[in-house]
JSON list of C-alpha atoms in Angstrom, two decimals:
[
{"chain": "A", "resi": 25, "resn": "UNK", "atom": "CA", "xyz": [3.61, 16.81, 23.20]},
{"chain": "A", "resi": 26, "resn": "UNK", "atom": "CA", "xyz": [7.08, 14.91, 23.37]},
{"chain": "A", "resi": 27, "resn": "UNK", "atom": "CA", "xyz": [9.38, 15.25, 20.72]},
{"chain": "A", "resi": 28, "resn": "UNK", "atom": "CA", "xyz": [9.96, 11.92, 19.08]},
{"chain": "A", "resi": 29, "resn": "UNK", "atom": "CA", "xyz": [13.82, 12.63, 17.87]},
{"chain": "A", "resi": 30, "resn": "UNK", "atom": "CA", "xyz": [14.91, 11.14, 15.16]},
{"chain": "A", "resi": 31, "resn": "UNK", "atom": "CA", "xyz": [12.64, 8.42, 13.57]},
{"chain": "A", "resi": 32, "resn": "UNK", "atom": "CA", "xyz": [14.22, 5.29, 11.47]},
{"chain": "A", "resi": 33, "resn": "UNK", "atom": "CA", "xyz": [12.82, 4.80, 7.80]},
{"chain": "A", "resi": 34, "resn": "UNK", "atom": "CA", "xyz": [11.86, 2.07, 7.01]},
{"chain": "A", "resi": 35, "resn": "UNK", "atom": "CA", "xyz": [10.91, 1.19, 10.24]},
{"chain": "A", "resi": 36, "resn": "UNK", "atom": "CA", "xyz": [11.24, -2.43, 11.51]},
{"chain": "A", "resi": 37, "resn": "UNK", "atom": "CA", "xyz": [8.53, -4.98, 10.81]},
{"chain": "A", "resi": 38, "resn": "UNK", "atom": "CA", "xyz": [5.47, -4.58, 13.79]},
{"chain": "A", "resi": 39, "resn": "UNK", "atom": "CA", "xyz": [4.61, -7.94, 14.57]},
{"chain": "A", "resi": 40, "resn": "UNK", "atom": "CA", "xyz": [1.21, -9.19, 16.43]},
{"chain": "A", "resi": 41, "resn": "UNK", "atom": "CA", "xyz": [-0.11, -13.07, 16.27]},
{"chain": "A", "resi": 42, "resn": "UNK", "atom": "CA", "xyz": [-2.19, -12.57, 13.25]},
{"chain": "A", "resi": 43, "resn": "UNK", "atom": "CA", "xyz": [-0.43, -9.47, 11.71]},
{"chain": "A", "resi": 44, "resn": "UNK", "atom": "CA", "xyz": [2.60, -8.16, 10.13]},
{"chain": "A", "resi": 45, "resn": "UNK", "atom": "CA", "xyz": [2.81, -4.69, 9.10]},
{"chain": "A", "resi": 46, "resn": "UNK", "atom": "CA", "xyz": [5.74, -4.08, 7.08]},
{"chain": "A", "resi": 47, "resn": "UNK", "atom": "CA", "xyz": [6.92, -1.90, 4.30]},
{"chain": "A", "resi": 48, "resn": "UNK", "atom": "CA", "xyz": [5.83, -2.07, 1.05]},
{"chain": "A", "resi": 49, "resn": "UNK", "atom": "CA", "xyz": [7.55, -4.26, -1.64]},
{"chain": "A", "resi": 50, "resn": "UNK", "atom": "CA", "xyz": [7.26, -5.21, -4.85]},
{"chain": "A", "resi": 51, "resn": "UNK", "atom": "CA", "xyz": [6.20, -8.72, -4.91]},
{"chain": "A", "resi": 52, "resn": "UNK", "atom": "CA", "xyz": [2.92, -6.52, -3.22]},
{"chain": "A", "resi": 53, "resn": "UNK", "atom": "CA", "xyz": [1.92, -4.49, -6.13]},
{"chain": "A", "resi": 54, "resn": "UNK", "atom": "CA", "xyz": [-0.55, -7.16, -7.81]},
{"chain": "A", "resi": 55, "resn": "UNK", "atom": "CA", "xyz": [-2.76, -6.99, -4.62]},
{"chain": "A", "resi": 56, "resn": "UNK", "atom": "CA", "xyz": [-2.13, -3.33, -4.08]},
{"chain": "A", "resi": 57, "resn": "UNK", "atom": "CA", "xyz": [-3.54, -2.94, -7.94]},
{"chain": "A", "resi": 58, "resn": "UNK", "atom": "CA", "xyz": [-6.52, -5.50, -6.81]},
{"chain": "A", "resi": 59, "resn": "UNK", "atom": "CA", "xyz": [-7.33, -3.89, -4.28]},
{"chain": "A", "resi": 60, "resn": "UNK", "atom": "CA", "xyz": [-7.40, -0.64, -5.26]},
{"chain": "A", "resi": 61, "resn": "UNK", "atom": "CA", "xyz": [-9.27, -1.80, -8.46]},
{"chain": "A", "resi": 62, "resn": "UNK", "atom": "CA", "xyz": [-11.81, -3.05, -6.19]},
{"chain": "A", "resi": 63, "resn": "UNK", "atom": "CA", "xyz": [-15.42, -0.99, -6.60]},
{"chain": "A", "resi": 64, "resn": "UNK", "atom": "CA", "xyz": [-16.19, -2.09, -2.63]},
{"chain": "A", "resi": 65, "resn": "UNK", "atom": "CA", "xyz": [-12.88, -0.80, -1.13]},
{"chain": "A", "resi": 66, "resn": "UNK", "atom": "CA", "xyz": [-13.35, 2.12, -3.16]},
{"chain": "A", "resi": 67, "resn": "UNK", "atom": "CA", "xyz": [-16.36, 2.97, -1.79]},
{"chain": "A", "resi": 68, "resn": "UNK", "atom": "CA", "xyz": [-14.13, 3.67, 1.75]},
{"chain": "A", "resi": 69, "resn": "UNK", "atom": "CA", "xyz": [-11.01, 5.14, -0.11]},
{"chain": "A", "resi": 70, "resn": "UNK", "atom": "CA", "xyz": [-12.41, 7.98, -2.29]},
{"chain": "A", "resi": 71, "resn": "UNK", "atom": "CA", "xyz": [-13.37, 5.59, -5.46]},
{"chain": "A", "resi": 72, "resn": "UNK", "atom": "CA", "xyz": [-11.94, 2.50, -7.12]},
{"chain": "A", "resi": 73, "resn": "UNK", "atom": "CA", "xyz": [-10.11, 3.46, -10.46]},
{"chain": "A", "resi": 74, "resn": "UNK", "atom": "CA", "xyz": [-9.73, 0.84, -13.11]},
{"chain": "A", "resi": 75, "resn": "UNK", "atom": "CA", "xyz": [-6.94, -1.99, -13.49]},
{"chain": "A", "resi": 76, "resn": "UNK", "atom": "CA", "xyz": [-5.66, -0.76, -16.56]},
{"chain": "A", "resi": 77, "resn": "UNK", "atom": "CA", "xyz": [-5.01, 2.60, -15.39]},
{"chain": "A", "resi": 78, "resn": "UNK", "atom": "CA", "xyz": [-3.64, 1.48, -12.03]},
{"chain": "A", "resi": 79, "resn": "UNK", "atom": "CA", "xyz": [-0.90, -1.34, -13.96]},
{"chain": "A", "resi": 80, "resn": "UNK", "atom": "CA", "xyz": [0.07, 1.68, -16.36]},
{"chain": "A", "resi": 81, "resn": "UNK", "atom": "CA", "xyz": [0.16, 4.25, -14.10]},
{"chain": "A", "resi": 82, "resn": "UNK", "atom": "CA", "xyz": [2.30, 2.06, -11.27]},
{"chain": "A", "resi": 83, "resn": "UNK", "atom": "CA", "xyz": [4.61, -0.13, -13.28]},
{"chain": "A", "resi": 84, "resn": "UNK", "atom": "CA", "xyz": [7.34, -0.24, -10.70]},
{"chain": "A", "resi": 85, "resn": "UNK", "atom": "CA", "xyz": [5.67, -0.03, -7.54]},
{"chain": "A", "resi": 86, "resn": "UNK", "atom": "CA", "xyz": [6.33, 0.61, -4.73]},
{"chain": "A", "resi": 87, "resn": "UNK", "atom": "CA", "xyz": [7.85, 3.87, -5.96]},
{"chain": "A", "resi": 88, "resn": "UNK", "atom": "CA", "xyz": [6.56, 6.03, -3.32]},
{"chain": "A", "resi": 89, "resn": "UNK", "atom": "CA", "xyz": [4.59, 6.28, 0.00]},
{"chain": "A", "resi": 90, "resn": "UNK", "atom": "CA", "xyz": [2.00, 8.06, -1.87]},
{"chain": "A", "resi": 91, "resn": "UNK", "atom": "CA", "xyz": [1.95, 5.64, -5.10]},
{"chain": "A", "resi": 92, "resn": "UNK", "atom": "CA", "xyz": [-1.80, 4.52, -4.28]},
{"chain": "A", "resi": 93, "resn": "UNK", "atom": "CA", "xyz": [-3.18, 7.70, -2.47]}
]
């Protein structure tokens, strides 16, 4: 395997046509907390948990990569 070197944090945005995937900011949190909230995406992600717990337990998201995991 090739050694990468040193790796930039954030990295940039990657763009497609239909796509951006960028880093996580606040003005994301409601949808992050809606879709986490969500009992179909839980199914995939290990269980929803409720809204209540997810706006009191992540008031200042993003706070860390791991905030939703």
């Amino acid at each position: 395997m090739t050694e990468l070197g040193a790796v930039v944090w954030p990295p940039a945005p990657i763009r497609t046509e239909r796509l951006v995937l960028r880093e996580a900011e606040a003005r994301d949190r409601a949808a992050f907390i809606e879709l986490f909230a969500s009992p179909e995406v839980g199914t995939y992600v290990g269980g929803h948990r409720p809204r209540n717990e997810l706006e009191h337990a992540y008031p200042n998201f993003p706070g860390s990569a791991s905030a939703f995991s």
